[in-house]
Amino acid sequence: MSKKILVWFRNDLRLHDNEMLVEAIAKSDEILPVFCFDPRQFEHTRYHTIKTGAIRARFLIESVSDLRNSFKNLGGDILILNGKPEELLPELVSRYEISEVYHHREVASEETEISTSVEDLLWKQKVNLKHFIGHTLYNKEDLPFPIKDIPDVFTQFKKKTERDAIVKPCFLTPAKISFVAVENWGDLPELEALAVNEELGSINKTTEFVGGEKEALKHLHDFLHTGEGMALANASLKKNEIVSKLSPWLALGCLSPR
């Protein structure tokens, strides 16, 4: 029987420098990429604030759409679902006879609790949830000090890591992928289905921040060239006037920190 690995995408919406994806391809006959639009991320908080606003929701939809296009260019797709991962993933494991599930470990409490719930349910099915770290510049084993001894002051951390730590090279972007056969890969949600109504009126039609790996790499390229030119042409510019504005793409993992 062929080995199938389910690749659960979260805040890692890219093909480049994606260890989770590279290892899944290497260790399986077929992969099943999955993204879940979790309704809990679009609710009001207990403080009556909006957890995910319309602008961020649109950016997320664009990012997942771009990832879908990347997979389609490789002859496959990504399964898009609406619901709680702990309810959806175990069912997918049974339906497609999945051997293992891969995902990137998050650090925030809500995301960690969801991972734990998924792991517990998969364990009952005798299926392993393998964790990866893909949102940091340095791997923890490459730091020049134990995690418990990380400096409290960032300047000290920066000096020590720049001097003694190693930034590992990026993983290559997959050129070939074999996908699990899926009859219906699902549709991207409309913005109106995710965003809170009072937020929709404030969203602009045009923005310099368009979600997705393709736009992230383009923005990085433009910044590295244009930003350097700005600094050389105008020595009076302050450091905070030459900013990368890469954080939206880094936050969703459309761009690797490396």
CSV table of C-alpha atoms in Angstrom, one decimal:
chain,number,residue,atom,x,y,z
A,1,MET,CA,0.0,0.0,0.0
A,2,SER,CA,1.3,3.4,-0.9
A,3,LYS,CA,2.3,5.8,1.9
A,4,LYS,CA,0.2,9.0,2.0
A,5,ILE,CA,1.1,12.0,4.2
A,6,LEU,CA,-1.3,14.8,5.0
A,7,VAL,CA,0.4,18.2,5.0
A,8,TRP,CA,-1.5,20.5,7.2
A,9,PHE,CA,-0.8,24.1,6.3
A,10,ARG,CA,-1.3,26.9,8.8
A,11,ASN,CA,1.0,30.0,8.9
A,12,ASP,CA,3.4,28.5,6.4
A,13,LEU,CA,1.8,29.3,3.1
A,14,ARG,CA,4.7,28.9,0.7
A,15,LEU,CA,6.6,26.3,-1.3
A,16,HIS,CA,10.1,27.8,-0.9
A,17,ASP,CA,12.2,26.8,2.2
A,18,ASN,CA,9.5,24.6,3.6
A,19,GLU,CA,11.1,21.6,5.4
A,20,MET,CA,7.7,20.1,6.2
A,21,LEU,CA,6.7,19.9,2.6
A,22,VAL,CA,10.1,18.8,1.4
A,23,GLU,CA,10.2,15.9,3.9
A,24,ALA,CA,6.6,14.9,3.2
A,25,ILE,CA,7.4,14.6,-0.5
A,26,ALA,CA,10.6,12.6,0.2
A,27,LYS,CA,9.0,10.2,2.6
A,28,SER,CA,5.7,9.5,0.9
A,29,ASP,CA,4.3,8.2,-2.4
A,30,GLU,CA,1.6,10.9,-2.3
A,31,ILE,CA,0.8,14.0,-0.3
A,32,LEU,CA,-2.5,15.6,0.6
A,33,PRO,CA,-2.1,19.4,1.2
A,34,VAL,CA,-4.8,20.8,3.5
A,35,PHE,CA,-5.8,24.2,4.7
A,36,CYS,CA,-8.7,24.8,7.2
A,37,PHE,CA,-10.5,28.1,7.5
A,38,ASP,CA,-11.2,27.8,11.2
A,39,PRO,CA,-14.3,29.8,12.1
A,40,ARG,CA,-12.9,30.5,15.6
A,41,GLN,CA,-10.3,32.8,14.0
A,42,PHE,CA,-13.1,35.1,12.6
A,43,GLU,CA,-15.2,35.5,15.8
A,44,HIS,CA,-15.3,38.3,18.3
A,45,THR,CA,-13.0,38.0,21.3
A,46,ARG,CA,-14.2,37.9,24.8
A,47,TYR,CA,-13.4,41.6,24.9
A,48,HIS,CA,-15.8,42.2,22.0
A,49,THR,CA,-13.0,43.1,19.6
A,50,ILE,CA,-12.6,41.5,16.1
A,51,LYS,CA,-10.0,38.8,16.1
A,52,THR,CA,-9.5,38.9,12.3
A,53,GLY,CA,-10.4,42.0,10.5
A,54,ALA,CA,-11.5,42.3,6.8
A,55,ILE,CA,-8.0,43.4,5.6
A,56,ARG,CA,-6.3,40.5,7.3
A,57,ALA,CA,-9.0,38.1,6.1
A,58,ARG,CA,-8.6,39.3,2.5
A,59,PHE,CA,-4.8,38.9,2.8
A,60,LEU,CA,-5.3,35.3,4.1
A,61,ILE,CA,-7.6,34.4,1.2
A,62,GLU,CA,-5.2,35.8,-1.3
A,63,SER,CA,-2.3,33.9,0.3
A,64,VAL,CA,-4.2,30.5,0.2
A,65,SER,CA,-5.2,31.2,-3.4
A,66,ASP,CA,-1.6,31.8,-4.4
A,67,LEU,CA,-0.5,28.6,-2.7
A,68,ARG,CA,-3.3,26.8,-4.5
A,69,ASN,CA,-2.1,28.2,-7.9
A,70,SER,CA,1.5,27.0,-7.0
A,71,PHE,CA,0.2,23.5,-6.4
A,72,LYS,CA,-1.9,23.6,-9.6
A,73,ASN,CA,1.3,24.5,-11.5
A,74,LEU,CA,2.7,21.2,-10.3
A,75,GLY,CA,-0.3,19.2,-11.3
A,76,GLY,CA,-2.1,19.1,-8.0
A,77,ASP,CA,-4.1,21.3,-5.6
A,78,ILE,CA,-4.7,22.0,-1.9
A,79,LEU,CA,-7.8,20.8,-0.1
A,80,ILE,CA,-9.6,23.8,1.3
A,81,LEU,CA,-12.1,23.2,4.1
A,82,ASN,CA,-14.1,25.3,6.5
A,83,GLY,CA,-14.2,24.1,10.1
A,84,LYS,CA,-12.2,23.0,13.1
A,85,PRO,CA,-9.0,21.1,12.3
A,86,GLU,CA,-9.6,18.7,15.2
A,87,GLU,CA,-12.9,17.7,13.7
A,88,LEU,CA,-11.8,17.6,10.0
A,89,LEU,CA,-8.3,16.1,10.0
A,90,PRO,CA,-9.2,12.7,11.7
A,91,GLU,CA,-12.0,12.2,9.2
A,92,LEU,CA,-9.6,12.9,6.3
A,93,VAL,CA,-7.1,10.4,7.7
A,94,SER,CA,-9.7,7.7,7.7
A,95,ARG,CA,-11.1,8.6,4.2
A,96,TYR,CA,-7.8,8.8,2.4
A,97,GLU,CA,-5.9,6.2,4.4
A,98,ILE,CA,-3.3,8.7,5.6
A,99,SER,CA,-0.1,7.2,7.2
A,100,GLU,CA,1.1,10.4,8.9
A,101,VAL,CA,0.2,14.1,9.3
A,102,TYR,CA,2.8,16.8,9.1
A,103,HIS,CA,2.4,20.4,10.4
A,104,HIS,CA,4.4,23.4,11.7
A,105,ARG,CA,4.3,23.8,15.4
A,106,GLU,CA,2.9,27.2,16.6
A,107,VAL,CA,3.8,29.0,19.8
A,108,ALA,CA,0.6,30.9,20.7
A,109,SER,CA,-1.7,29.3,23.2
A,110,GLU,CA,-4.8,28.8,21.0
A,111,GLU,CA,-2.9,27.3,18.1
A,112,THR,CA,-1.0,25.0,20.5
A,113,GLU,CA,-4.2,23.8,22.1
A,114,ILE,CA,-5.6,22.9,18.7
A,115,SER,CA,-2.4,21.0,17.8
A,116,THR,CA,-2.7,19.1,21.0
A,117,SER,CA,-6.3,18.2,20.4
A,118,VAL,CA,-5.5,17.0,16.8
A,119,GLU,CA,-2.5,15.0,18.1
A,120,ASP,CA,-4.6,13.3,20.8
A,121,LEU,CA,-7.3,12.3,18.3
A,122,LEU,CA,-4.8,11.1,15.7
A,123,TRP,CA,-3.1,9.0,18.3
A,124,LYS,CA,-6.4,7.1,18.8
A,125,GLN,CA,-6.2,6.3,15.1
A,126,LYS,CA,-2.5,5.2,15.6
A,127,VAL,CA,-1.4,8.0,13.3
A,128,ASN,CA,1.5,10.3,14.2
A,129,LEU,CA,1.4,14.1,14.0
A,130,LYS,CA,4.9,15.2,13.2
A,131,HIS,CA,5.9,18.7,14.2
A,132,PHE,CA,8.2,21.1,12.3
A,133,ILE,CA,9.6,24.6,13.1
A,134,GLY,CA,9.5,26.9,10.1
A,135,HIS,CA,9.0,30.4,11.3
A,136,THR,CA,12.4,31.3,12.8
A,137,LEU,CA,15.6,32.5,11.4
A,138,TYR,CA,17.7,30.1,13.6
A,139,ASN,CA,17.0,26.6,14.6
A,140,LYS,CA,17.1,26.2,18.4
A,141,GLU,CA,19.9,23.7,18.2
A,142,ASP,CA,22.0,26.2,16.3
A,143,LEU,CA,21.8,28.9,19.0
A,144,PRO,CA,25.0,29.6,20.9
A,145,PHE,CA,23.1,29.1,24.2
A,146,PRO,CA,20.4,26.9,25.7
A,147,ILE,CA,16.8,28.1,25.3
A,148,LYS,CA,16.6,28.6,29.1
A,149,ASP,CA,19.6,31.0,28.9
A,150,ILE,CA,18.3,33.2,26.1
A,151,PRO,CA,19.4,36.8,26.9
A,152,ASP,CA,16.6,39.0,28.2
A,153,VAL,CA,17.9,42.0,26.2
A,154,PHE,CA,17.5,41.8,22.4
A,155,THR,CA,20.8,43.6,21.7
A,156,GLN,CA,22.7,40.9,23.6
A,157,PHE,CA,20.8,38.2,21.7
A,158,LYS,CA,21.5,39.9,18.4
A,159,LYS,CA,25.3,40.2,19.1
A,160,LYS,CA,25.7,36.6,20.2
A,161,THR,CA,23.7,35.1,17.4
A,162,GLU,CA,25.4,37.3,14.7
A,163,ARG,CA,28.8,36.2,16.0
A,164,ASP,CA,28.3,32.6,16.9
A,165,ALA,CA,25.0,31.2,15.4
A,166,ILE,CA,24.5,29.6,12.0
A,167,VAL,CA,21.7,30.4,9.6
A,168,LYS,CA,21.0,27.2,7.8
A,169,PRO,CA,20.5,27.3,4.0
A,170,CYS,CA,17.0,27.3,2.6
A,171,PHE,CA,15.3,24.1,1.5
A,172,LEU,CA,14.8,23.8,-2.2
A,173,THR,CA,11.4,24.6,-3.7
A,174,PRO,CA,9.8,21.3,-4.9
A,175,ALA,CA,9.9,20.8,-8.6
A,176,LYS,CA,7.7,17.6,-8.6
A,177,ILE,CA,4.9,16.4,-6.3
A,178,SER,CA,2.6,13.4,-6.4
A,179,PHE,CA,-0.8,14.2,-5.0
A,180,VAL,CA,-3.5,12.1,-3.4
A,181,ALA,CA,-6.5,11.8,-5.8
A,182,VAL,CA,-9.3,14.1,-4.5
A,183,GLU,CA,-12.6,14.5,-6.3
A,184,ASN,CA,-13.5,17.9,-4.8
A,185,TRP,CA,-10.7,20.1,-3.6
A,186,GLY,CA,-13.1,22.7,-2.1
A,187,ASP,CA,-13.6,26.4,-2.8
A,188,LEU,CA,-12.0,29.5,-1.3
A,189,PRO,CA,-14.5,31.3,0.9
A,190,GLU,CA,-15.8,34.7,-0.1
A,191,LEU,CA,-14.5,37.6,2.0
A,192,GLU,CA,-18.1,38.3,3.2
A,193,ALA,CA,-18.3,34.8,4.7
A,194,LEU,CA,-15.2,35.5,6.9
A,195,ALA,CA,-15.1,39.2,7.7
A,196,VAL,CA,-17.4,40.9,10.3
A,197,ASN,CA,-19.9,43.1,8.5
A,198,GLU,CA,-18.8,46.4,10.2
A,199,GLU,CA,-15.3,45.8,8.9
A,200,LEU,CA,-16.2,45.4,5.2
A,201,GLY,CA,-17.0,49.0,4.6
A,202,SER,CA,-13.5,50.2,5.6
A,203,ILE,CA,-11.6,48.0,3.2
A,204,ASN,CA,-9.8,49.6,0.3
A,205,LYS,CA,-10.0,48.1,-3.2
A,206,THR,CA,-6.3,48.8,-3.8
A,207,THR,CA,-3.4,48.1,-1.5
A,208,GLU,CA,0.3,47.5,-1.7
A,209,PHE,CA,-0.1,44.4,0.5
A,210,VAL,CA,-1.4,41.5,-1.6
A,211,GLY,CA,-1.2,38.1,0.0
A,212,GLY,CA,0.8,35.2,-1.3
A,213,GLU,CA,4.2,33.8,-1.8
A,214,LYS,CA,4.6,35.3,-5.3
A,215,GLU,CA,3.9,38.8,-4.0
A,216,ALA,CA,6.1,38.3,-1.0
A,217,LEU,CA,9.1,37.3,-3.1
A,218,LYS,CA,8.4,40.2,-5.5
A,219,HIS,CA,8.2,42.7,-2.6
A,220,LEU,CA,11.4,41.4,-1.1
A,221,HIS,CA,13.2,41.7,-4.4
A,222,ASP,CA,11.9,45.3,-4.9
A,223,PHE,CA,12.9,46.3,-1.4
A,224,LEU,CA,16.4,44.9,-1.7
A,225,HIS,CA,17.0,46.9,-4.9
A,226,THR,CA,14.9,50.0,-4.4
A,227,GLY,CA,15.6,50.4,-0.7
A,228,GLU,CA,19.3,50.2,-1.2
A,229,GLY,CA,19.0,52.9,-4.0
A,230,MET,CA,17.0,55.1,-1.7
A,231,ALA,CA,19.7,54.9,1.0
A,232,LEU,CA,22.5,55.7,-1.4
A,233,ALA,CA,20.6,58.6,-3.1
A,234,ASN,CA,19.6,60.2,0.2
A,235,ALA,CA,22.0,59.9,3.0
A,236,SER,CA,19.8,62.0,5.2
A,237,LEU,CA,17.1,59.3,5.4
A,238,LYS,CA,16.6,57.9,8.9
A,239,LYS,CA,16.7,54.1,9.5
A,240,ASN,CA,13.0,54.0,10.2
A,241,GLU,CA,12.2,55.7,6.9
A,242,ILE,CA,13.7,52.7,5.0
A,243,VAL,CA,11.5,49.8,6.2
A,244,SER,CA,10.9,46.5,4.5
A,245,LYS,CA,7.2,46.2,5.2
A,246,LEU,CA,7.6,42.4,5.0
A,247,SER,CA,5.8,41.5,8.2
A,248,PRO,CA,2.4,40.7,6.6
A,249,TRP,CA,4.0,37.9,4.5
A,250,LEU,CA,6.2,36.7,7.3
A,251,ALA,CA,3.3,36.4,9.6
A,252,LEU,CA,1.5,34.0,7.3
A,253,GLY,CA,4.7,32.2,6.3
A,254,CYS,CA,4.4,33.4,2.7
A,255,LEU,CA,8.0,34.4,3.0
A,256,SER,CA,10.7,32.4,4.9
A,257,PRO,CA,12.7,34.5,7.4
A,258,ARG,CA,15.8,32.9,5.9
